[in-house]
PDB file of C-alpha atoms in Angstrom:
ATOM      1  CA  MET A   1      -5.520   5.218   8.806  1.00 42.00           C
ATOM      2  CA  LYS A   2      -4.007   4.968  12.305  1.00 41.00           C
ATOM      3  CA  LYS A   3      -2.510   1.523  11.397  1.00 44.00           C
ATOM      4  CA  THR A   4      -0.941   2.926   8.278  1.00 42.00           C
ATOM      5  CA  ALA A   5       0.488   5.955  10.090  1.00 41.00           C
ATOM      6  CA  LYS A   6       2.068   3.529  12.625  1.00 42.00           C
ATOM      7  CA  THR A   7       3.639   1.408   9.866  1.00 43.00           C
ATOM      8  CA  ASP A   8       5.291   4.417   8.276  1.00 48.00           C
ATOM      9  CA  ASN A   9       6.700   5.839  11.533  1.00 55.00           C
ATOM     10  CA  SER A  10      10.406   5.516  11.527  1.00 56.00           C
ATOM     11  CA  SER A  11      10.481   5.242  15.353  1.00 63.00           C
ATOM     12  CA  ASP A  12       8.484   1.970  15.236  1.00 78.00           C
ATOM     13  CA  PRO A  13      10.862  -0.853  16.328  1.00 83.00           C
ATOM     14  CA  LYS A  14      10.180  -3.065  13.260  1.00 85.00           C
ATOM     15  CA  THR A  15      10.654  -0.143  10.871  1.00 84.00           C
ATOM     16  CA  LEU A  16      13.844   1.007  12.731  1.00 86.00           C
ATOM     17  CA  CYS A  17      15.259  -2.487  12.579  1.00 89.00           C
ATOM     18  CA  TYR A  18      14.429  -2.747   8.890  1.00 87.00           C
ATOM     19  CA  ASN A  19      15.974   0.613   8.148  1.00 87.00           C
ATOM     20  CA  ILE A  20      19.182  -0.293  10.081  1.00 89.00           C
ATOM     21  CA  LEU A  21      19.553  -3.713   8.457  1.00 91.00           C
ATOM     22  CA  SER A  22      18.804  -2.371   4.976  1.00 88.00           C
ATOM     23  CA  THR A  23      21.367   0.444   5.327  1.00 89.00           C
ATOM     24  CA  ILE A  24      24.080  -1.995   6.632  1.00 91.00           C
ATOM     25  CA  CYS A  25      23.430  -4.546   3.837  1.00 92.00           C
ATOM     26  CA  ILE A  26      23.420  -1.986   1.059  1.00 90.00           C
ATOM     27  CA  LEU A  27      26.597  -0.196   2.319  1.00 89.00           C
ATOM     28  CA  THR A  28      28.271  -3.613   2.773  1.00 90.00           C
ATOM     29  CA  LEU A  29      27.329  -4.604  -0.795  1.00 91.00           C
ATOM     30  CA  ALA A  30      28.622  -1.213  -2.102  1.00 88.00           C
ATOM     31  CA  THR A  31      31.847  -1.555  -0.236  1.00 86.00           C
ATOM     32  CA  VAL A  32      32.428  -5.032  -1.636  1.00 88.00           C
ATOM     33  CA  LEU A  33      31.767  -3.842  -5.211  1.00 86.00           C
ATOM     34  CA  ALA A  34      33.933  -0.827  -4.648  1.00 84.00           C
ATOM     35  CA  PHE A  35      36.845  -2.851  -3.361  1.00 82.00           C
ATOM     36  CA  SER A  36      36.541  -5.258  -6.177  1.00 81.00           C
ATOM     37  CA  PHE A  37      36.307  -2.519  -8.787  1.00 78.00           C
ATOM     38  CA  PHE A  38      39.204  -0.642  -7.264  1.00 76.00           C
ATOM     39  CA  HIS A  39      41.555  -3.571  -7.102  1.00 74.00           C
ATOM     40  CA  ILE A  40      40.745  -4.816 -10.571  1.00 73.00           C
ATOM     41  CA  THR A  41      40.836  -1.546 -12.379  1.00 67.00           C
ATOM     42  CA  ARG A  42      42.807   0.654 -10.046  1.00 65.00           C
ATOM     43  CA  SER A  43      40.274   3.281 -10.862  1.00 59.00           C
ATOM     44  CA  ASP A  44      40.161   6.832  -9.671  1.00 61.00           C
ATOM     45  CA  PRO A  45      38.301   7.333  -6.321  1.00 62.00           C
ATOM     46  CA  ALA A  46      35.829   9.587  -8.128  1.00 64.00           C
ATOM     47  CA  ASN A  47      34.576   6.491 -10.012  1.00 70.00           C
ATOM     48  CA  ILE A  48      34.369   4.554  -6.739  1.00 76.00           C
ATOM     49  CA  ALA A  49      32.212   7.402  -5.435  1.00 76.00           C
ATOM     50  CA  LEU A  50      29.532   6.549  -8.132  1.00 80.00           C
ATOM     51  CA  ILE A  51      28.980   3.136  -6.534  1.00 83.00           C
ATOM     52  CA  TYR A  52      28.396   4.810  -3.173  1.00 82.00           C
ATOM     53  CA  ILE A  53      26.151   7.358  -4.838  1.00 81.00           C
ATOM     54  CA  LEU A  54      23.952   4.566  -6.168  1.00 85.00           C
ATOM     55  CA  ALA A  55      23.940   2.969  -2.667  1.00 87.00           C
ATOM     56  CA  LEU A  56      22.837   6.362  -1.190  1.00 83.00           C
ATOM     57  CA  ILE A  57      20.026   6.586  -3.720  1.00 82.00           C
ATOM     58  CA  ILE A  58      18.762   3.093  -2.781  1.00 86.00           C
ATOM     59  CA  ILE A  59      19.067   3.746   0.924  1.00 84.00           C
ATOM     60  CA  ALA A  60      17.205   7.020   0.644  1.00 79.00           C
ATOM     61  CA  ARG A  61      14.450   5.233  -1.383  1.00 79.00           C
ATOM     62  CA  ILE A  62      13.833   2.289   0.942  1.00 82.00           C
ATOM     63  CA  THR A  63      14.329   3.812   4.356  1.00 83.00           C
ATOM     64  CA  SER A  64      12.031   6.168   6.235  1.00 76.00           C
ATOM     65  CA  GLY A  65      12.976   9.790   6.817  1.00 70.00           C
ATOM     66  CA  TYR A  66      16.332  11.517   6.292  1.00 73.00           C
ATOM     67  CA  VAL A  67      18.536  10.144   9.173  1.00 80.00           C
ATOM     68  CA  PHE A  68      19.752   7.054   7.464  1.00 82.00           C
ATOM     69  CA  GLY A  69      20.550   8.850   4.166  1.00 77.00           C
ATOM     70  CA  ILE A  70      22.608  11.492   5.961  1.00 78.00           C
ATOM     71  CA  ILE A  71      24.413   8.943   8.168  1.00 82.00           C
ATOM     72  CA  SER A  72      25.133   6.846   5.027  1.00 82.00           C
ATOM     73  CA  ALA A  73      26.485   9.943   3.233  1.00 79.00           C
ATOM     74  CA  LEU A  74      28.862  10.721   6.085  1.00 79.00           C
ATOM     75  CA  PHE A  75      30.004   7.138   6.097  1.00 81.00           C
ATOM     76  CA  CYS A  76      30.558   7.001   2.381  1.00 80.00           C
ATOM     77  CA  VAL A  77      32.628  10.250   2.347  1.00 77.00           C
ATOM     78  CA  ILE A  78      34.831   9.152   5.217  1.00 76.00           C
ATOM     79  CA  PHE A  79      35.154   5.590   3.889  1.00 78.00           C
ATOM     80  CA  ILE A  80      36.209   6.732   0.407  1.00 75.00           C
ATOM     81  CA  ASN A  81      38.725   8.940   2.025  1.00 71.00           C
ATOM     82  CA  TRP A  82      40.016   6.197   4.268  1.00 76.00           C
ATOM     83  CA  CYS A  83      40.093   3.259   1.810  1.00 75.00           C
ATOM     84  CA  PHE A  84      40.376   4.621  -1.693  1.00 73.00           C
ATOM     85  CA  THR A  85      42.533   7.766  -1.481  1.00 68.00           C
ATOM     86  CA  TYR A  86      46.280   7.920  -0.781  1.00 65.00           C
ATOM     87  CA  PRO A  87      47.571   7.509   1.891  1.00 67.00           C
ATOM     88  CA  TYR A  88      45.355   4.444   2.266  1.00 66.00           C
ATOM     89  CA  PHE A  89      43.600   3.539   5.535  1.00 64.00           C
ATOM     90  CA  LYS A  90      44.154   7.011   6.849  1.00 67.00           C
ATOM     91  CA  VAL A  91      41.634   9.842   7.022  1.00 64.00           C
ATOM     92  CA  ASN A  92      43.121  12.878   5.407  1.00 63.00           C
ATOM     93  CA  PHE A  93      41.002  16.021   5.378  1.00 60.00           C
ATOM     94  CA  GLN A  94      43.698  17.925   3.452  1.00 60.00           C
ATOM     95  CA  ILE A  95      43.025  16.091   0.193  1.00 60.00           C
ATOM     96  CA  SER A  96      42.179  18.361  -2.656  1.00 61.00           C
ATOM     97  CA  GLY A  97      38.503  18.105  -3.597  1.00 60.00           C
ATOM     98  CA  TYR A  98      37.545  16.281  -0.393  1.00 61.00           C
ATOM     99  CA  PRO A  99      35.174  19.061   0.870  1.00 67.00           C
ATOM    100  CA  VAL A 100      33.446  19.170  -2.498  1.00 72.00           C
ATOM    101  CA  THR A 101      32.957  15.409  -2.471  1.00 65.00           C
ATOM    102  CA  PHE A 102      31.520  15.620   0.995  1.00 67.00           C
ATOM    103  CA  VAL A 103      29.118  18.329   0.089  1.00 73.00           C
ATOM    104  CA  PHE A 104      28.131  16.557  -3.070  1.00 74.00           C
ATOM    105  CA  LEU A 105      27.380  13.252  -1.473  1.00 69.00           C
ATOM    106  CA  LEU A 106      25.457  14.929   1.392  1.00 69.00           C
ATOM    107  CA  SER A 107      23.445  17.044  -0.983  1.00 77.00           C
ATOM    108  CA  ILE A 108      22.562  14.016  -3.049  1.00 72.00           C
ATOM    109  CA  SER A 109      21.363  12.116   0.078  1.00 66.00           C
ATOM    110  CA  LEU A 110      19.274  15.051   1.234  1.00 73.00           C
ATOM    111  CA  ILE A 111      17.635  15.647  -2.233  1.00 79.00           C
ATOM    112  CA  VAL A 112      16.903  11.932  -2.802  1.00 73.00           C
ATOM    113  CA  SER A 113      15.621  11.446   0.721  1.00 70.00           C
ATOM    114  CA  THR A 114      13.300  14.498   0.306  1.00 76.00           C
ATOM    115  CA  LEU A 115      11.987  13.332  -3.095  1.00 80.00           C
ATOM    116  CA  THR A 116      11.409   9.771  -1.928  1.00 76.00           C
ATOM    117  CA  THR A 117       9.740  10.895   1.246  1.00 75.00           C
ATOM    118  CA  GLN A 118       7.373  12.989  -0.798  1.00 79.00           C
ATOM    119  CA  LEU A 119       6.785  10.095  -3.160  1.00 81.00           C
ATOM    120  CA  LYS A 120       5.922   7.757  -0.200  1.00 77.00           C
ATOM    121  CA  LYS A 121       3.520  10.340   1.171  1.00 81.00           C
ATOM    122  CA  GLN A 122       1.779  10.641  -2.216  1.00 85.00           C
ATOM    123  CA  ASP A 123       1.658   6.906  -2.504  1.00 83.00           C
ATOM    124  CA  LYS A 124       0.078   6.716   0.950  1.00 83.00           C
ATOM    125  CA  MET A 125      -2.464   9.399   0.031  1.00 88.00           C
ATOM    126  CA  ILE A 126      -3.340   7.537  -3.228  1.00 89.00           C
ATOM    127  CA  LEU A 127      -3.801   4.243  -1.467  1.00 87.00           C
ATOM    128  CA  GLU A 128      -6.005   5.919   1.189  1.00 86.00           C
ATOM    129  CA  ARG A 129      -8.044   7.620  -1.491  1.00 85.00           C
ATOM    130  CA  GLU A 130      -8.509   4.323  -3.368  1.00 84.00           C
ATOM    131  CA  ARG A 131      -9.484   2.553  -0.158  1.00 85.00           C
ATOM    132  CA  ALA A 132     -12.086   5.244   0.584  1.00 82.00           C
ATOM    133  CA  ILE A 133     -13.450   4.962  -2.935  1.00 80.00           C
ATOM    134  CA  ASN A 134     -13.673   1.159  -2.606  1.00 83.00           C
ATOM    135  CA  GLU A 135     -15.471   1.507   0.701  1.00 83.00           C
ATOM    136  CA  ALA A 136     -17.930   3.963  -0.899  1.00 81.00           C
ATOM    137  CA  ASP A 137     -18.487   1.610  -3.851  1.00 83.00           C
ATOM    138  CA  LYS A 138     -19.104  -1.265  -1.478  1.00 84.00           C
ATOM    139  CA  GLU A 139     -21.615   0.723   0.589  1.00 85.00           C
ATOM    140  CA  ARG A 140     -23.412   1.810  -2.725  1.00 86.00           C
ATOM    141  CA  ILE A 141     -23.539  -1.809  -3.990  1.00 85.00           C
ATOM    142  CA  ARG A 142     -24.766  -2.970  -0.579  1.00 85.00           C
ATOM    143  CA  ALA A 143     -27.522  -0.389  -0.540  1.00 86.00           C
ATOM    144  CA  ASN A 144     -28.601  -1.180  -4.054  1.00 86.00           C
ATOM    145  CA  LEU A 145     -28.591  -4.931  -3.194  1.00 82.00           C
ATOM    146  CA  LEU A 146     -30.767  -4.340  -0.169  1.00 84.00           C
ATOM    147  CA  ARG A 147     -33.227  -2.211  -2.126  1.00 86.00           C
ATOM    148  CA  ALA A 148     -33.433  -4.845  -4.853  1.00 83.00           C
ATOM    149  CA  ILE A 149     -33.947  -7.670  -2.233  1.00 82.00           C
ATOM    150  CA  SER A 150     -36.603  -5.734  -0.377  1.00 83.00           C
ATOM    151  CA  HIS A 151     -38.445  -5.040  -3.550  1.00 81.00           C
ATOM    152  CA  ASP A 152     -38.339  -8.639  -4.751  1.00 80.00           C
ATOM    153  CA  LEU A 153     -39.530  -9.811  -1.294  1.00 83.00           C
ATOM    154  CA  ARG A 154     -42.145  -7.177  -0.787  1.00 85.00           C
ATOM    155  CA  THR A 155     -43.949  -7.747  -4.113  1.00 84.00           C
ATOM    156  CA  PRO A 156     -45.001 -11.459  -3.601  1.00 85.00           C
ATOM    157  CA  LEU A 157     -45.610 -10.910   0.113  1.00 87.00           C
ATOM    158  CA  CYS A 158     -47.973  -8.066  -0.590  1.00 89.00           C
ATOM    159  CA  SER A 159     -49.798 -10.189  -3.234  1.00 87.00           C
ATOM    160  CA  ILE A 160     -50.040 -13.181  -0.838  1.00 89.00           C
ATOM    161  CA  SER A 161     -51.231 -10.901   2.031  1.00 89.00           C
ATOM    162  CA  GLY A 162     -53.870  -9.210  -0.205  1.00 89.00           C
ATOM    163  CA  ASN A 163     -55.250 -12.433  -1.619  1.00 87.00           C
ATOM    164  CA  ALA A 164     -55.291 -14.110   1.813  1.00 88.00           C
ATOM    165  CA  ASP A 165     -57.130 -11.065   3.273  1.00 87.00           C
ATOM    166  CA  MET A 166     -59.636 -11.299   0.525  1.00 86.00           C
ATOM    167  CA  LEU A 167     -60.295 -14.947   1.240  1.00 86.00           C
ATOM    168  CA  VAL A 168     -60.513 -14.409   5.012  1.00 88.00           C
ATOM    169  CA  ASN A 169     -62.897 -11.351   4.802  1.00 87.00           C
ATOM    170  CA  ASN A 170     -64.859 -12.053   1.662  1.00 82.00           C
ATOM    171  CA  GLY A 171     -64.562 -15.770   1.121  1.00 78.00           C
ATOM    172  CA  ASP A 172     -68.212 -16.492   1.418  1.00 80.00           C
ATOM    173  CA  ARG A 173     -69.085 -13.993  -1.286  1.00 83.00           C
ATOM    174  CA  LEU A 174     -66.619 -15.283  -3.894  1.00 82.00           C
ATOM    175  CA  ASP A 175     -67.472 -17.845  -6.484  1.00 85.00           C
ATOM    176  CA  GLU A 176     -65.378 -21.028  -6.914  1.00 85.00           C
ATOM    177  CA  ALA A 177     -63.617 -19.766 -10.033  1.00 87.00           C
ATOM    178  CA  THR A 178     -62.463 -16.653  -8.326  1.00 87.00           C
ATOM    179  CA  LYS A 179     -61.331 -18.613  -5.293  1.00 86.00           C
ATOM    180  CA  ASP A 180     -59.411 -20.987  -7.528  1.00 88.00           C
ATOM    181  CA  GLN A 181     -57.738 -18.011  -9.203  1.00 90.00           C
ATOM    182  CA  ILE A 182     -56.785 -16.525  -5.831  1.00 89.00           C
ATOM    183  CA  TYR A 183     -55.373 -19.928  -4.639  1.00 89.00           C
ATOM    184  CA  THR A 184     -53.346 -20.144  -7.787  1.00 91.00           C
ATOM    185  CA  ASP A 185     -52.017 -16.626  -7.381  1.00 89.00           C
ATOM    186  CA  ILE A 186     -51.055 -17.297  -3.700  1.00 90.00           C
ATOM    187  CA  TYR A 187     -49.263 -20.501  -4.824  1.00 90.00           C
ATOM    188  CA  ASP A 188     -47.425 -18.841  -7.619  1.00 89.00           C
ATOM    189  CA  ASP A 189     -46.313 -15.907  -5.452  1.00 88.00           C
ATOM    190  CA  SER A 190     -45.159 -18.293  -2.773  1.00 89.00           C
ATOM    191  CA  GLU A 191     -43.111 -20.291  -5.283  1.00 88.00           C
ATOM    192  CA  TRP A 192     -41.625 -16.967  -6.619  1.00 87.00           C
ATOM    193  CA  LEU A 193     -40.807 -16.009  -3.044  1.00 87.00           C
ATOM    194  CA  ILE A 194     -39.107 -19.476  -2.434  1.00 87.00           C
ATOM    195  CA  GLY A 195     -37.086 -18.916  -5.587  1.00 86.00           C
ATOM    196  CA  VAL A 196     -35.915 -15.488  -4.461  1.00 83.00           C
ATOM    197  CA  VAL A 197     -34.902 -16.808  -1.007  1.00 84.00           C
ATOM    198  CA  GLU A 198     -33.023 -19.735  -2.583  1.00 85.00           C
ATOM    199  CA  ASN A 199     -31.153 -17.286  -4.871  1.00 82.00           C
ATOM    200  CA  LEU A 200     -30.226 -15.190  -1.959  1.00 79.00           C
ATOM    201  CA  LEU A 201     -28.909 -18.248   0.020  1.00 81.00           C
ATOM    202  CA  SER A 202     -26.979 -19.418  -3.083  1.00 82.00           C
ATOM    203  CA  ILE A 203     -25.366 -15.860  -3.384  1.00 73.00           C
TER     204      ILE A 203
END
């Protein structure tokens, strides 16, 4: 469980690097698509915003925590203002509807980040529960196997031990037919024991 917690920690160097690279790649791809779409169709900036909204959803889904979603939302709002609204390549906070766009994108980022973080936590809990169940099943199977093995080994050993004790202590009072039967039983039990051990070794 400690190892899993470390992996999910956004301050972990590998996770942080992954989050940064993922965010940069997704925003770059979204920007390329936005520029292509804008120059081909001369579309309204509101339509361009949809591409960045999709990028925000993906970033919030694959990164840890809320930071990268919020930073990406700020980038998207400023970049849309700078590149896709007149006057181009200037940030103009006086544009009508700009505050609404800003709040809208930031809200989407926060909502999606919250939902995806909760989903990740639920997935983690489900995995840990399944792992615990699997461990419990393994322990139960191991215990059942040990009980079965001990029973299969104890039965012929007890028979061999009892028959050998009878021969040692009462051999002079037993007739030949009884001795032959005891010898046969000891041999059969030893063969059974050998078979059980060979089966265990093969498993």
